Amino acid sequence: MYEVGEYIVHPGQGVCRVDEVVEVPQQTYMLMPIGGRQSVRISFPVASEARLRPVVSHDEAQALIDGYDEMDMVEYRGRSASLEEEFFRTEIKNGSCRDTMAVVKTFRARIEEVKSRNKKPPLAYERILKQARERSLLELSVALDMSVEDVVALFEANGNASCASQN
């Protein structure tokens, strides 16, 4: 069971802080999403806590940043754009921080490849990249106890500016 004050990753909301655990009528976590535009406290049944996961540790976060260059991209191509987008959205929601970072790397490469042919990347690519980027940077910032901007600076210091930059 997670403790009050701990940070966890909720599949739909991303990184959340456990604000309290309510006992009645059933054990429920009261979670406060971190980094959202309009943070609203959400309730989540303790009985379903298997769907939650802890934020990566400080050392794991640093290793993910340091190992970004060696990280594999996700080799998935759907039969249609909508199936492909659904696959990657599920990967972001249910995957680890490493999985989300792999999605960032994949879509950075896909967007660059499309731009190299003087074409405009599909909007779905931009949406997936933005969602994966925000989720992974926020989790890394909580794990490293620093701002998202400082995490971006860490990527840039490691020569991985493409991972952290907006576009």
JSON list of C-alpha atoms in Angstrom, two decimals:
[
{"chain": "A", "resi": 1, "resn": "MET", "atom": "CA", "xyz": [0.00, 0.00, 0.00]},
{"chain": "A", "resi": 2, "resn": "TYR", "atom": "CA", "xyz": [1.26, 3.47, -0.86]},
{"chain": "A", "resi": 3, "resn": "GLU", "atom": "CA", "xyz": [1.80, 6.03, 1.89]},
{"chain": "A", "resi": 4, "resn": "VAL", "atom": "CA", "xyz": [0.57, 9.62, 2.12]},
{"chain": "A", "resi": 5, "resn": "GLY", "atom": "CA", "xyz": [3.12, 11.90, 0.46]},
{"chain": "A", "resi": 6, "resn": "GLU", "atom": "CA", "xyz": [4.43, 9.26, -1.96]},
{"chain": "A", "resi": 7, "resn": "TYR", "atom": "CA", "xyz": [4.47, 9.90, -5.69]},
{"chain": "A", "resi": 8, "resn": "ILE", "atom": "CA", "xyz": [2.93, 7.29, -7.96]},
{"chain": "A", "resi": 9, "resn": "VAL", "atom": "CA", "xyz": [2.03, 7.02, -11.64]},
{"chain": "A", "resi": 10, "resn": "HIS", "atom": "CA", "xyz": [-1.68, 6.76, -12.42]},
{"chain": "A", "resi": 11, "resn": "PRO", "atom": "CA", "xyz": [-2.43, 5.30, -15.89]},
{"chain": "A", "resi": 12, "resn": "GLY", "atom": "CA", "xyz": [-4.69, 8.14, -16.97]},
{"chain": "A", "resi": 13, "resn": "GLN", "atom": "CA", "xyz": [-3.41, 11.09, -14.95]},
{"chain": "A", "resi": 14, "resn": "GLY", "atom": "CA", "xyz": [0.33, 10.45, -14.90]},
{"chain": "A", "resi": 15, "resn": "VAL", "atom": "CA", "xyz": [2.36, 11.41, -11.85]},
{"chain": "A", "resi": 16, "resn": "CYS", "atom": "CA", "xyz": [0.26, 11.97, -8.72]},
{"chain": "A", "resi": 17, "resn": "ARG", "atom": "CA", "xyz": [0.96, 12.55, -5.05]},
{"chain": "A", "resi": 18, "resn": "VAL", "atom": "CA", "xyz": [-0.96, 10.46, -2.51]},
{"chain": "A", "resi": 19, "resn": "ASP", "atom": "CA", "xyz": [-2.75, 13.14, -0.44]},
{"chain": "A", "resi": 20, "resn": "GLU", "atom": "CA", "xyz": [-4.63, 10.84, 1.90]},
{"chain": "A", "resi": 21, "resn": "VAL", "atom": "CA", "xyz": [-6.10, 7.37, 2.27]},
{"chain": "A", "resi": 22, "resn": "VAL", "atom": "CA", "xyz": [-9.81, 7.36, 3.07]},
{"chain": "A", "resi": 23, "resn": "GLU", "atom": "CA", "xyz": [-11.19, 4.29, 4.85]},
{"chain": "A", "resi": 24, "resn": "VAL", "atom": "CA", "xyz": [-14.96, 4.74, 4.40]},
{"chain": "A", "resi": 25, "resn": "PRO", "atom": "CA", "xyz": [-16.92, 3.38, 2.53]},
{"chain": "A", "resi": 26, "resn": "GLN", "atom": "CA", "xyz": [-13.92, 1.54, 1.06]},
{"chain": "A", "resi": 27, "resn": "GLN", "atom": "CA", "xyz": [-10.18, 2.16, 1.21]},
{"chain": "A", "resi": 28, "resn": "THR", "atom": "CA", "xyz": [-9.48, 4.85, -1.37]},
{"chain": "A", "resi": 29, "resn": "TYR", "atom": "CA", "xyz": [-6.40, 6.82, -2.33]},
{"chain": "A", "resi": 30, "resn": "MET", "atom": "CA", "xyz": [-6.98, 10.54, -2.75]},
{"chain": "A", "resi": 31, "resn": "LEU", "atom": "CA", "xyz": [-4.50, 11.52, -5.45]},
{"chain": "A", "resi": 32, "resn": "MET", "atom": "CA", "xyz": [-3.38, 14.95, -6.60]},
{"chain": "A", "resi": 33, "resn": "PRO", "atom": "CA", "xyz": [-2.07, 14.96, -10.19]},
{"chain": "A", "resi": 34, "resn": "ILE", "atom": "CA", "xyz": [1.22, 16.82, -10.54]},
{"chain": "A", "resi": 35, "resn": "GLY", "atom": "CA", "xyz": [1.89, 19.23, -13.37]},
{"chain": "A", "resi": 36, "resn": "GLY", "atom": "CA", "xyz": [-1.61, 19.33, -14.82]},
{"chain": "A", "resi": 37, "resn": "ARG", "atom": "CA", "xyz": [-3.16, 22.55, -15.99]},
{"chain": "A", "resi": 38, "resn": "GLN", "atom": "CA", "xyz": [-6.14, 22.10, -13.68]},
{"chain": "A", "resi": 39, "resn": "SER", "atom": "CA", "xyz": [-5.25, 19.73, -10.91]},
{"chain": "A", "resi": 40, "resn": "VAL", "atom": "CA", "xyz": [-8.31, 18.14, -9.38]},
{"chain": "A", "resi": 41, "resn": "ARG", "atom": "CA", "xyz": [-8.01, 15.58, -6.62]},
{"chain": "A", "resi": 42, "resn": "ILE", "atom": "CA", "xyz": [-9.07, 12.15, -7.79]},
{"chain": "A", "resi": 43, "resn": "SER", "atom": "CA", "xyz": [-10.07, 9.08, -5.86]},
{"chain": "A", "resi": 44, "resn": "PHE", "atom": "CA", "xyz": [-8.68, 5.67, -6.71]},
{"chain": "A", "resi": 45, "resn": "PRO", "atom": "CA", "xyz": [-9.65, 2.42, -4.94]},
{"chain": "A", "resi": 46, "resn": "VAL", "atom": "CA", "xyz": [-6.84, 0.78, -2.99]},
{"chain": "A", "resi": 47, "resn": "ALA", "atom": "CA", "xyz": [-8.22, -2.56, -4.25]},
{"chain": "A", "resi": 48, "resn": "SER", "atom": "CA", "xyz": [-7.11, -1.56, -7.77]},
{"chain": "A", "resi": 49, "resn": "GLU", "atom": "CA", "xyz": [-3.65, -0.35, -6.78]},
{"chain": "A", "resi": 50, "resn": "ALA", "atom": "CA", "xyz": [-2.02, -2.92, -9.10]},
{"chain": "A", "resi": 51, "resn": "ARG", "atom": "CA", "xyz": [-2.81, -0.45, -11.91]},
{"chain": "A", "resi": 52, "resn": "LEU", "atom": "CA", "xyz": [-0.62, 2.16, -10.18]},
{"chain": "A", "resi": 53, "resn": "ARG", "atom": "CA", "xyz": [3.15, 2.08, -10.11]},
{"chain": "A", "resi": 54, "resn": "PRO", "atom": "CA", "xyz": [5.78, 3.96, -8.14]},
{"chain": "A", "resi": 55, "resn": "VAL", "atom": "CA", "xyz": [7.76, 6.76, -9.76]},
{"chain": "A", "resi": 56, "resn": "VAL", "atom": "CA", "xyz": [11.23, 5.61, -10.84]},
{"chain": "A", "resi": 57, "resn": "SER", "atom": "CA", "xyz": [13.99, 6.08, -8.28]},
{"chain": "A", "resi": 58, "resn": "HIS", "atom": "CA", "xyz": [16.58, 8.85, -8.48]},
{"chain": "A", "resi": 59, "resn": "ASP", "atom": "CA", "xyz": [19.25, 6.40, -9.70]},
{"chain": "A", "resi": 60, "resn": "GLU", "atom": "CA", "xyz": [16.91, 4.83, -12.27]},
{"chain": "A", "resi": 61, "resn": "ALA", "atom": "CA", "xyz": [15.98, 8.28, -13.58]},
{"chain": "A", "resi": 62, "resn": "GLN", "atom": "CA", "xyz": [19.63, 9.27, -13.95]},
{"chain": "A", "resi": 63, "resn": "ALA", "atom": "CA", "xyz": [20.39, 5.96, -15.70]},
{"chain": "A", "resi": 64, "resn": "LEU", "atom": "CA", "xyz": [17.49, 6.53, -18.13]},
{"chain": "A", "resi": 65, "resn": "ILE", "atom": "CA", "xyz": [18.81, 9.97, -19.03]},
{"chain": "A", "resi": 66, "resn": "ASP", "atom": "CA", "xyz": [22.38, 8.71, -19.36]},
{"chain": "A", "resi": 67, "resn": "GLY", "atom": "CA", "xyz": [21.28, 5.72, -21.47]},
{"chain": "A", "resi": 68, "resn": "TYR", "atom": "CA", "xyz": [18.90, 7.55, -23.79]},
{"chain": "A", "resi": 69, "resn": "ASP", "atom": "CA", "xyz": [21.23, 7.21, -26.81]},
{"chain": "A", "resi": 70, "resn": "GLU", "atom": "CA", "xyz": [21.33, 3.42, -26.44]},
{"chain": "A", "resi": 71, "resn": "MET", "atom": "CA", "xyz": [17.59, 3.09, -25.86]},
{"chain": "A", "resi": 72, "resn": "ASP", "atom": "CA", "xyz": [15.74, 1.12, -28.53]},
{"chain": "A", "resi": 73, "resn": "MET", "atom": "CA", "xyz": [12.89, 2.67, -30.45]},
{"chain": "A", "resi": 74, "resn": "VAL", "atom": "CA", "xyz": [9.49, 1.01, -30.52]},
{"chain": "A", "resi": 75, "resn": "GLU", "atom": "CA", "xyz": [9.20, -1.03, -33.71]},
{"chain": "A", "resi": 76, "resn": "TYR", "atom": "CA", "xyz": [5.45, -0.99, -34.22]},
{"chain": "A", "resi": 77, "resn": "ARG", "atom": "CA", "xyz": [3.52, -0.05, -37.34]},
{"chain": "A", "resi": 78, "resn": "GLY", "atom": "CA", "xyz": [-0.24, -0.36, -37.19]},
{"chain": "A", "resi": 79, "resn": "ARG", "atom": "CA", "xyz": [-2.46, -1.28, -40.11]},
{"chain": "A", "resi": 80, "resn": "SER", "atom": "CA", "xyz": [-4.04, 2.14, -39.78]},
{"chain": "A", "resi": 81, "resn": "ALA", "atom": "CA", "xyz": [-3.10, 5.45, -38.23]},
{"chain": "A", "resi": 82, "resn": "SER", "atom": "CA", "xyz": [-5.83, 5.14, -35.61]},
{"chain": "A", "resi": 83, "resn": "LEU", "atom": "CA", "xyz": [-4.68, 1.65, -34.52]},
{"chain": "A", "resi": 84, "resn": "GLU", "atom": "CA", "xyz": [-1.12, 2.88, -34.33]},
{"chain": "A", "resi": 85, "resn": "GLU", "atom": "CA", "xyz": [-2.11, 5.91, -32.24]},
{"chain": "A", "resi": 86, "resn": "GLU", "atom": "CA", "xyz": [-4.16, 3.69, -29.92]},
{"chain": "A", "resi": 87, "resn": "PHE", "atom": "CA", "xyz": [-1.19, 1.33, -29.46]},
{"chain": "A", "resi": 88, "resn": "PHE", "atom": "CA", "xyz": [1.15, 4.16, -28.49]},
{"chain": "A", "resi": 89, "resn": "ARG", "atom": "CA", "xyz": [-1.37, 5.88, -26.21]},
{"chain": "A", "resi": 90, "resn": "THR", "atom": "CA", "xyz": [-1.78, 2.56, -24.38]},
{"chain": "A", "resi": 91, "resn": "GLU", "atom": "CA", "xyz": [2.01, 2.22, -24.17]},
{"chain": "A", "resi": 92, "resn": "ILE", "atom": "CA", "xyz": [2.23, 5.68, -22.61]},
{"chain": "A", "resi": 93, "resn": "LYS", "atom": "CA", "xyz": [-0.61, 5.02, -20.14]},
{"chain": "A", "resi": 94, "resn": "ASN", "atom": "CA", "xyz": [0.46, 1.56, -18.99]},
{"chain": "A", "resi": 95, "resn": "GLY", "atom": "CA", "xyz": [4.18, 1.46, -19.67]},
{"chain": "A", "resi": 96, "resn": "SER", "atom": "CA", "xyz": [7.18, 2.34, -17.56]},
{"chain": "A", "resi": 97, "resn": "CYS", "atom": "CA", "xyz": [9.12, 5.59, -17.76]},
{"chain": "A", "resi": 98, "resn": "ARG", "atom": "CA", "xyz": [11.58, 3.77, -20.05]},
{"chain": "A", "resi": 99, "resn": "ASP", "atom": "CA", "xyz": [8.70, 2.73, -22.32]},
{"chain": "A", "resi": 100, "resn": "THR", "atom": "CA", "xyz": [7.47, 6.31, -22.51]},
{"chain": "A", "resi": 101, "resn": "MET", "atom": "CA", "xyz": [10.95, 7.59, -23.29]},
{"chain": "A", "resi": 102, "resn": "ALA", "atom": "CA", "xyz": [11.23, 4.98, -26.07]},
{"chain": "A", "resi": 103, "resn": "VAL", "atom": "CA", "xyz": [7.98, 6.39, -27.53]},
{"chain": "A", "resi": 104, "resn": "VAL", "atom": "CA", "xyz": [9.53, 9.88, -27.43]},
{"chain": "A", "resi": 105, "resn": "LYS", "atom": "CA", "xyz": [12.62, 8.62, -29.24]},
{"chain": "A", "resi": 106, "resn": "THR", "atom": "CA", "xyz": [10.50, 6.76, -31.80]},
{"chain": "A", "resi": 107, "resn": "PHE", "atom": "CA", "xyz": [8.33, 9.74, -32.66]},
{"chain": "A", "resi": 108, "resn": "ARG", "atom": "CA", "xyz": [11.23, 12.19, -32.77]},
{"chain": "A", "resi": 109, "resn": "ALA", "atom": "CA", "xyz": [12.81, 9.91, -35.37]},
{"chain": "A", "resi": 110, "resn": "ARG", "atom": "CA", "xyz": [9.55, 9.47, -37.30]},
{"chain": "A", "resi": 111, "resn": "ILE", "atom": "CA", "xyz": [8.92, 13.21, -37.38]},
{"chain": "A", "resi": 112, "resn": "GLU", "atom": "CA", "xyz": [12.48, 13.93, -38.52]},
{"chain": "A", "resi": 113, "resn": "GLU", "atom": "CA", "xyz": [12.21, 11.28, -41.22]},
{"chain": "A", "resi": 114, "resn": "VAL", "atom": "CA", "xyz": [8.98, 12.80, -42.56]},
{"chain": "A", "resi": 115, "resn": "LYS", "atom": "CA", "xyz": [10.44, 16.33, -42.43]},
{"chain": "A", "resi": 116, "resn": "SER", "atom": "CA", "xyz": [13.55, 15.14, -44.29]},
{"chain": "A", "resi": 117, "resn": "ARG", "atom": "CA", "xyz": [11.24, 14.34, -47.23]},
{"chain": "A", "resi": 118, "resn": "ASN", "atom": "CA", "xyz": [9.88, 17.90, -47.07]},
{"chain": "A", "resi": 119, "resn": "LYS", "atom": "CA", "xyz": [6.53, 16.66, -45.80]},
{"chain": "A", "resi": 120, "resn": "LYS", "atom": "CA", "xyz": [4.50, 17.75, -42.81]},
{"chain": "A", "resi": 121, "resn": "PRO", "atom": "CA", "xyz": [4.33, 15.10, -40.05]},
{"chain": "A", "resi": 122, "resn": "PRO", "atom": "CA", "xyz": [0.87, 13.78, -39.18]},
{"chain": "A", "resi": 123, "resn": "LEU", "atom": "CA", "xyz": [-0.80, 15.55, -36.27]},
{"chain": "A", "resi": 124, "resn": "ALA", "atom": "CA", "xyz": [-1.08, 12.19, -34.49]},
{"chain": "A", "resi": 125, "resn": "TYR", "atom": "CA", "xyz": [2.73, 12.01, -34.40]},
{"chain": "A", "resi": 126, "resn": "GLU", "atom": "CA", "xyz": [2.87, 15.43, -32.75]},
{"chain": "A", "resi": 127, "resn": "ARG", "atom": "CA", "xyz": [0.15, 14.49, -30.22]},
{"chain": "A", "resi": 128, "resn": "ILE", "atom": "CA", "xyz": [1.83, 11.23, -29.25]},
{"chain": "A", "resi": 129, "resn": "LEU", "atom": "CA", "xyz": [5.23, 12.91, -28.95]},
{"chain": "A", "resi": 130, "resn": "LYS", "atom": "CA", "xyz": [3.84, 15.70, -26.78]},
{"chain": "A", "resi": 131, "resn": "GLN", "atom": "CA", "xyz": [2.01, 13.31, -24.45]},
{"chain": "A", "resi": 132, "resn": "ALA", "atom": "CA", "xyz": [5.00, 10.97, -24.08]},
{"chain": "A", "resi": 133, "resn": "ARG", "atom": "CA", "xyz": [7.43, 13.85, -23.63]},
{"chain": "A", "resi": 134, "resn": "GLU", "atom": "CA", "xyz": [5.35, 15.53, -20.92]},
{"chain": "A", "resi": 135, "resn": "ARG", "atom": "CA", "xyz": [4.74, 12.28, -19.04]},
{"chain": "A", "resi": 136, "resn": "SER", "atom": "CA", "xyz": [8.38, 11.17, -19.07]},
{"chain": "A", "resi": 137, "resn": "LEU", "atom": "CA", "xyz": [9.84, 14.59, -18.22]},
{"chain": "A", "resi": 138, "resn": "LEU", "atom": "CA", "xyz": [7.42, 15.03, -15.32]},
{"chain": "A", "resi": 139, "resn": "GLU", "atom": "CA", "xyz": [8.22, 11.61, -13.88]},
{"chain": "A", "resi": 140, "resn": "LEU", "atom": "CA", "xyz": [11.96, 12.23, -14.24]},
{"chain": "A", "resi": 141, "resn": "SER", "atom": "CA", "xyz": [11.62, 15.65, -12.58]},
{"chain": "A", "resi": 142, "resn": "VAL", "atom": "CA", "xyz": [9.80, 14.15, -9.58]},
{"chain": "A", "resi": 143, "resn": "ALA", "atom": "CA", "xyz": [12.31, 11.30, -9.30]},
{"chain": "A", "resi": 144, "resn": "LEU", "atom": "CA", "xyz": [15.27, 13.67, -9.46]},
{"chain": "A", "resi": 145, "resn": "ASP", "atom": "CA", "xyz": [13.57, 16.33, -7.28]},
{"chain": "A", "resi": 146, "resn": "MET", "atom": "CA", "xyz": [14.13, 19.09, -9.82]},
{"chain": "A", "resi": 147, "resn": "SER", "atom": "CA", "xyz": [12.10, 21.15, -12.25]},
{"chain": "A", "resi": 148, "resn": "VAL", "atom": "CA", "xyz": [11.18, 19.93, -15.71]},
{"chain": "A", "resi": 149, "resn": "GLU", "atom": "CA", "xyz": [13.45, 22.67, -17.11]},
{"chain": "A", "resi": 150, "resn": "ASP", "atom": "CA", "xyz": [16.38, 21.25, -15.10]},
{"chain": "A", "resi": 151, "resn": "VAL", "atom": "CA", "xyz": [15.67, 17.77, -16.49]},
{"chain": "A", "resi": 152, "resn": "VAL", "atom": "CA", "xyz": [15.69, 19.24, -20.00]},
{"chain": "A", "resi": 153, "resn": "ALA", "atom": "CA", "xyz": [19.07, 20.81, -19.17]},
{"chain": "A", "resi": 154, "resn": "LEU", "atom": "CA", "xyz": [20.35, 17.37, -18.07]},
{"chain": "A", "resi": 155, "resn": "PHE", "atom": "CA", "xyz": [19.37, 15.90, -21.43]},
{"chain": "A", "resi": 156, "resn": "GLU", "atom": "CA", "xyz": [21.06, 18.79, -23.20]},
{"chain": "A", "resi": 157, "resn": "ALA", "atom": "CA", "xyz": [24.22, 18.37, -21.08]},
{"chain": "A", "resi": 158, "resn": "ASN", "atom": "CA", "xyz": [24.31, 14.71, -22.14]},
{"chain": "A", "resi": 159, "resn": "GLY", "atom": "CA", "xyz": [24.01, 15.70, -25.80]},
{"chain": "A", "resi": 160, "resn": "ASN", "atom": "CA", "xyz": [20.37, 14.57, -26.04]},
{"chain": "A", "resi": 161, "resn": "ALA", "atom": "CA", "xyz": [18.71, 17.90, -26.75]},
{"chain": "A", "resi": 162, "resn": "SER", "atom": "CA", "xyz": [16.39, 16.22, -29.24]},
{"chain": "A", "resi": 163, "resn": "CYS", "atom": "CA", "xyz": [14.77, 14.18, -26.47]},
{"chain": "A", "resi": 164, "resn": "ALA", "atom": "CA", "xyz": [13.94, 17.15, -24.33]},
{"chain": "A", "resi": 165, "resn": "SER", "atom": "CA", "xyz": [13.18, 19.88, -26.86]},
{"chain": "A", "resi": 166, "resn": "GLN", "atom": "CA", "xyz": [9.62, 20.80, -27.76]},
{"chain": "A", "resi": 167, "resn": "ASN", "atom": "CA", "xyz": [10.00, 20.05, -31.49]}
]
